[in-house]
Coordinates of C-alpha atoms in Angstrom, one line a residue:
X61 CA -83.2 -42.3 84.0
X62 CA -79.7 -41.0 84.9
X63 CA -78.3 -41.5 88.4
X64 CA -78.3 -37.7 89.0
X65 CA -82.0 -37.4 88.0
X66 CA -82.9 -40.4 90.2
X67 CA -81.1 -38.8 93.1
X68 CA -82.9 -35.5 92.6
X69 CA -86.3 -37.1 92.4
X70 CA -85.6 -39.2 95.5
X71 CA -84.7 -36.1 97.5
X72 CA -87.8 -34.3 96.3
X73 CA -90.0 -37.1 97.5
X74 CA -88.2 -37.7 100.7
X75 CA -89.9 -36.7 104.0
X76 CA -87.8 -36.1 107.0
X77 CA -88.2 -38.8 109.7
X78 CA -89.0 -38.1 113.3
X79 CA -88.5 -40.4 116.3
X80 CA -92.0 -39.8 117.6
X81 CA -95.0 -42.0 116.9
X82 CA -98.6 -41.3 117.7
X83 CA -101.0 -43.4 119.6
X84 CA -104.6 -42.6 120.5
X85 CA -105.9 -42.4 124.0
X86 CA -108.2 -45.4 124.8
X87 CA -111.6 -44.9 123.2
X88 CA -114.9 -46.7 123.5
X89 CA -118.4 -46.5 121.9
X90 CA -119.2 -45.8 118.3
X91 CA -115.8 -45.1 116.7
X92 CA -116.5 -45.6 113.0
X93 CA -115.4 -42.4 111.2
X94 CA -113.5 -41.3 108.2
X95 CA -112.0 -37.8 107.7
X96 CA -112.8 -36.6 111.3
X97 CA -112.8 -33.0 112.6
X98 CA -113.3 -32.0 116.2
X99 CA -115.0 -29.1 118.0
X100 CA -116.5 -28.4 121.4
X101 CA -119.7 -26.5 122.3
X102 CA -120.3 -26.1 126.0
X103 CA -119.6 -29.4 127.8
X104 CA -120.1 -31.5 124.6
X105 CA -117.4 -32.6 122.1
X106 CA -118.5 -33.2 118.5
X107 CA -116.8 -35.1 115.8
X108 CA -118.0 -34.6 112.2
X109 CA -116.8 -37.1 109.6
X110 CA -117.6 -39.0 106.4
X111 CA -119.9 -41.8 107.5
X112 CA -122.0 -43.7 105.0
X113 CA -123.2 -41.3 102.3
X114 CA -123.5 -38.2 104.4
X115 CA -121.7 -36.2 107.2
X116 CA -122.0 -38.2 110.4
X117 CA -121.9 -36.7 113.9
X118 CA -120.5 -38.3 117.1
X119 CA -120.7 -36.8 120.5
X120 CA -118.7 -37.2 123.8
X121 CA -118.6 -35.7 127.2
X122 CA -115.0 -36.7 127.9
X123 CA -113.3 -37.2 124.5
X124 CA -113.1 -40.9 125.3
X125 CA -116.6 -42.5 125.0
X126 CA -118.3 -41.6 121.7
X127 CA -122.0 -41.9 120.8
X128 CA -123.6 -41.7 117.3
X129 CA -125.7 -38.5 117.0
X130 CA -127.1 -38.9 113.5
X131 CA -126.1 -36.9 110.4
X132 CA -126.1 -33.3 109.1
X133 CA -127.8 -34.1 105.8
X134 CA -130.8 -36.3 104.8
X135 CA -129.9 -36.0 101.1
X136 CA -127.4 -34.5 98.8
X137 CA -128.3 -30.8 98.0
X138 CA -129.8 -30.3 94.5
X139 CA -127.1 -27.8 93.5
X140 CA -124.4 -30.4 94.3
X141 CA -126.0 -33.1 92.2
X142 CA -126.0 -30.6 89.3
X143 CA -122.4 -29.5 89.9
X144 CA -121.1 -33.1 90.2
X145 CA -123.2 -35.5 88.1
X146 CA -123.1 -39.0 89.5
X147 CA -122.1 -38.1 93.0
X148 CA -123.4 -40.4 95.7
X149 CA -122.1 -38.9 98.9
X150 CA -120.9 -36.0 101.0
X151 CA -117.4 -36.2 102.2
X152 CA -114.6 -34.8 104.4
X153 CA -116.1 -31.9 106.4
X154 CA -114.6 -29.1 108.4
X155 CA -116.3 -27.3 111.3
X156 CA -115.6 -23.9 112.8
X157 CA -117.4 -21.3 114.9
X158 CA -117.3 -18.0 113.0
X159 CA -119.2 -14.8 113.5
X160 CA -121.7 -16.3 115.9
X161 CA -122.6 -19.4 113.9
X162 CA -121.1 -22.8 113.1
X163 CA -119.8 -23.2 109.6
X164 CA -119.7 -26.7 108.2
X165 CA -117.7 -27.0 104.9
X166 CA -118.2 -30.2 103.0
X167 CA -117.0 -32.0 99.8
X168 CA -119.0 -33.5 96.9
X169 CA -117.2 -35.6 94.3
X170 CA -116.8 -39.0 92.7
X171 CA -113.8 -41.2 93.6
X172 CA -110.8 -40.4 91.5
X173 CA -112.2 -37.4 89.7
X174 CA -111.6 -33.6 90.2
X175 CA -115.0 -32.7 89.0
X176 CA -115.7 -31.7 92.6
X177 CA -117.3 -29.0 94.7
X178 CA -117.1 -27.7 98.3
X179 CA -120.3 -26.5 99.9
X180 CA -121.2 -24.7 103.1
X181 CA -123.9 -25.3 105.7
X182 CA -124.5 -23.2 108.9
X183 CA -126.3 -23.6 112.2
X184 CA -126.6 -21.3 115.2
X185 CA -125.8 -24.3 117.5
X186 CA -124.6 -27.9 117.4
X187 CA -127.0 -29.0 120.1
X188 CA -129.9 -30.9 118.5
X189 CA -132.0 -30.3 121.7
X190 CA -131.9 -26.6 121.2
X191 CA -134.8 -24.8 119.5
X192 CA -132.2 -22.9 117.5
X193 CA -130.6 -26.1 116.0
X194 CA -131.0 -25.9 112.3
X195 CA -128.6 -26.6 109.4
X196 CA -129.1 -24.2 106.5
X197 CA -127.3 -25.1 103.3
X198 CA -125.5 -22.0 101.8
X199 CA -124.6 -23.7 98.5
X200 CA -121.4 -23.7 96.4
X201 CA -118.1 -22.3 97.8
X202 CA -115.4 -23.6 95.4
X203 CA -115.7 -25.9 92.4
X204 CA -113.1 -27.7 90.2
X205 CA -113.5 -29.4 86.8
X206 CA -111.2 -31.5 84.7
X207 CA -109.9 -28.3 83.2
X208 CA -108.4 -27.3 86.6
X209 CA -105.1 -28.4 88.1
X210 CA -106.6 -28.9 91.6
X211 CA -109.3 -30.9 93.3
X212 CA -111.9 -29.1 95.3
X213 CA -112.4 -31.5 98.3
X214 CA -111.0 -31.7 101.8
X215 CA -111.8 -28.2 103.0
X216 CA -110.3 -26.5 106.1
X217 CA -111.3 -23.1 107.4
X218 CA -108.7 -21.0 109.2
X219 CA -108.4 -17.4 110.4
X220 CA -104.9 -15.8 110.4
X221 CA -103.4 -13.6 113.0
X222 CA -104.9 -10.5 111.3
X223 CA -108.4 -11.9 111.4
X224 CA -108.5 -12.7 107.7
X225 CA -110.3 -15.8 106.7
X226 CA -109.1 -18.6 104.4
X227 CA -110.0 -22.0 103.1
X228 CA -107.4 -24.6 102.4
X229 CA -108.3 -27.5 100.2
X230 CA -107.0 -30.1 97.9
X231 CA -106.5 -33.8 97.0
X232 CA -103.9 -35.2 94.5
X233 CA -103.5 -33.3 91.2
X234 CA -101.3 -30.2 91.8
X235 CA -101.7 -30.4 95.6
X236 CA -102.9 -28.1 98.4
X237 CA -104.4 -24.7 97.6
X238 CA -105.5 -21.8 99.8
X239 CA -108.3 -19.4 99.0
X240 CA -109.0 -16.0 100.7
X241 CA -112.6 -15.8 101.9
X242 CA -115.1 -13.0 102.2
X243 CA -115.8 -13.0 105.9
X244 CA -119.5 -12.0 105.4
X245 CA -120.3 -15.0 103.1
X246 CA -117.6 -17.6 104.0
X247 CA -116.9 -17.9 100.3
X248 CA -114.1 -16.7 98.0
X249 CA -114.5 -13.2 96.5
X250 CA -115.2 -13.8 92.7
X251 CA -112.0 -13.9 90.8
X252 CA -109.8 -14.8 93.7
X253 CA -106.7 -16.8 92.7
X254 CA -105.5 -19.6 95.1
X255 CA -102.1 -19.9 96.6
X256 CA -100.2 -23.2 96.3
X257 CA -99.1 -24.5 99.6
X258 CA -98.0 -28.1 99.1
X259 CA -97.5 -30.8 96.4
X260 CA -95.7 -34.0 95.6
X261 CA -93.7 -34.2 92.4
X262 CA -94.6 -37.3 90.3
X263 CA -94.2 -38.5 86.8
X264 CA -96.9 -37.2 84.4
X265 CA -98.7 -40.5 84.4
X266 CA -98.6 -41.1 88.1
X267 CA -100.8 -39.7 90.9
X268 CA -99.4 -37.2 93.3
X269 CA -100.6 -38.6 96.6
X270 CA -101.3 -35.6 98.9
X271 CA -104.5 -34.4 100.5
X272 CA -106.4 -33.5 103.6
X273 CA -104.9 -30.1 104.6
X274 CA -105.4 -28.6 108.0
X275 CA -103.7 -25.4 109.1
X276 CA -103.0 -24.8 112.8
X277 CA -101.9 -21.3 113.9
X278 CA -99.6 -21.3 117.0
X279 CA -97.1 -19.0 118.5
X280 CA -97.2 -16.5 115.6
X281 CA -96.5 -19.3 113.0
X282 CA -98.7 -21.5 110.9
X283 CA -98.4 -25.3 110.7
X284 CA -99.8 -27.1 107.7
X285 CA -100.8 -30.7 108.3
X286 CA -101.4 -33.0 105.2
X287 CA -101.7 -36.7 104.5
X288 CA -99.4 -38.5 102.1
X289 CA -99.9 -41.7 100.1
X290 CA -103.1 -43.7 100.0
X291 CA -106.2 -44.0 102.2
X292 CA -109.3 -46.1 101.7
X293 CA -107.7 -49.5 101.3
X294 CA -108.4 -50.9 104.7
X295 CA -105.4 -52.4 106.4
X296 CA -103.5 -52.0 103.2
X297 CA -103.7 -48.2 103.4
X298 CA -100.4 -46.5 103.3
X299 CA -101.6 -43.1 104.6
X300 CA -99.3 -41.1 106.9
X301 CA -99.4 -37.5 108.1
X302 CA -96.8 -34.7 107.8
X303 CA -96.5 -31.2 109.0
X304 CA -94.6 -28.1 107.8
X305 CA -94.2 -24.6 109.3
X306 CA -94.4 -21.1 107.8
X307 CA -94.2 -17.6 109.1
X308 CA -97.1 -16.6 106.8
X309 CA -100.3 -18.5 106.2
X310 CA -99.6 -18.4 102.5
X311 CA -96.3 -20.2 103.0
X312 CA -93.7 -21.4 102.2
X313 CA -94.2 -24.4 104.4
X314 CA -91.1 -26.3 105.3
X315 CA -90.3 -29.3 107.5
X316 CA -88.0 -29.3 110.5
X317 CA -85.1 -30.1 108.2
X318 CA -86.0 -27.2 105.8
X319 CA -87.6 -29.5 103.1
X320 CA -90.3 -27.8 101.1
X321 CA -93.8 -29.1 101.2
X322 CA -94.2 -27.8 97.6
X323 CA -91.7 -30.6 96.8
X324 CA -93.2 -33.4 98.9
X325 CA -91.2 -32.5 102.0
X326 CA -92.2 -32.0 105.6
X327 CA -91.8 -33.7 109.0
X328 CA -93.7 -36.8 109.9
X329 CA -96.4 -36.2 112.5
X330 CA -98.5 -39.4 112.4
X331 CA -97.5 -42.9 111.3
X332 CA -98.5 -46.4 112.4
X333 CA -97.0 -46.8 115.9
X334 CA -94.9 -50.0 116.4
X335 CA -97.2 -50.8 119.4
X336 CA -100.3 -50.3 117.3
X337 CA -99.4 -51.3 113.7
X338 CA -100.5 -54.9 114.2
X339 CA -104.0 -53.5 114.6
X340 CA -104.2 -49.8 113.3
X341 CA -102.9 -48.9 109.9
X342 CA -102.8 -45.8 107.7
X343 CA -103.3 -42.9 110.2
X344 CA -104.3 -39.8 108.4
X345 CA -106.8 -37.0 107.5
X346 CA -106.1 -35.3 110.8
X347 CA -108.1 -32.4 112.2
X348 CA -107.1 -30.1 115.1
X349 CA -109.0 -28.1 117.6
X350 CA -107.4 -25.6 120.0
X351 CA -109.5 -25.3 123.2
X352 CA -109.9 -22.2 125.3
X353 CA -107.2 -23.3 127.7
X354 CA -104.7 -23.5 124.8
X355 CA -104.7 -27.3 124.5
X356 CA -104.7 -28.4 120.8
X357 CA -106.5 -31.7 120.4
X358 CA -105.9 -33.9 117.3
X359 CA -108.3 -36.4 115.7
X360 CA -107.6 -38.7 112.8
X361 CA -108.7 -42.0 111.4
X362 CA -106.8 -45.3 111.2
X363 CA -107.9 -48.7 109.7
X364 CA -108.6 -51.3 112.3
X365 CA -107.4 -54.8 111.5
X366 CA -109.6 -56.2 114.2
X367 CA -112.7 -54.8 112.5
X368 CA -112.0 -55.9 108.9
X369 CA -110.1 -52.7 108.1
X370 CA -112.9 -50.3 109.2
X371 CA -111.8 -46.7 109.7
X372 CA -111.8 -45.8 113.4
X373 CA -111.5 -42.6 115.4
X374 CA -108.2 -41.8 117.1
X375 CA -107.7 -39.0 119.5
X376 CA -104.5 -37.4 120.9
X377 CA -103.1 -34.0 121.5
X378 CA -100.4 -31.8 120.1
X379 CA -97.5 -30.9 122.4
X380 CA -95.2 -28.1 121.2
X381 CA -91.5 -28.9 121.8
X382 CA -88.8 -26.5 122.8
X383 CA -88.2 -25.6 119.2
X384 CA -91.8 -24.9 118.4
X385 CA -92.6 -28.1 116.5
X386 CA -95.8 -30.1 117.2
X387 CA -95.5 -33.7 118.5
X388 CA -98.6 -35.9 118.6
X389 CA -98.9 -37.8 121.8
X390 CA -101.5 -40.0 123.5
X391 CA -103.5 -39.1 126.6
X392 CA -103.8 -41.7 129.4

């Protein structure tokens, strides 16, 4: 490889550094999660995540002490077993309150394959004590096969400033995609073509390690959070989290330095903090929730060296600096 080509490739894969590091607030209770997302109903906070084979639920009254609250599914839906032969689990959910009901998007796949599918389940409430509590599976939303250049996992629902509804998704392959949704069904209109939001250039034989999109609208702009490098290796995980900003939900998303997320750019949002890295590694797969008072809370997982590398819940919040960029910070 020529020196010029090497330099161009290095620049394409470079992510602008940031002086900030993220630590979680102190947490107690049952903290084992992977791919967490956060929402509040009434006085109760809920985290949905990949736990075991299905989508696990954790609850808290104060964001600090967390209790196991079971799971959404008792088994993999029959349609999903047909769509993804050999699947053994349900992964990487997203949760949102839309049109008077809670929508839970979820992923079905097998590790390392893009024969994958995203499904949708709905419930009138998240409170299992309510008579209205009931998860109803709505079936397939988006599917990918080995003939596609994307991977239909890691869904994130988002509504834009005009009230239009979208689903971001993607893991490895050609990166992060965005589908426009029919607001009545929560599914793409047939024939809808996805937008490309982010990717990481890589040689033809190498994986392009990007996944876990989450779009946060704020101040008239849109912020795309994504995880780079590798999860799922315990304390050897190299996951870290970046963010880019765009004026339109469809992009282009760029880092603080102008680097394009379509070329592996962005600004680092989460990485192992110097004060934590002896214990917590590979912070990533972040999800955000903006509360009624305007506070945006952030959840992610990191691998706990003191627990044999188990993935543990971390919670902080996004502070918006004077230039409009998010900074992840802990809460005492």
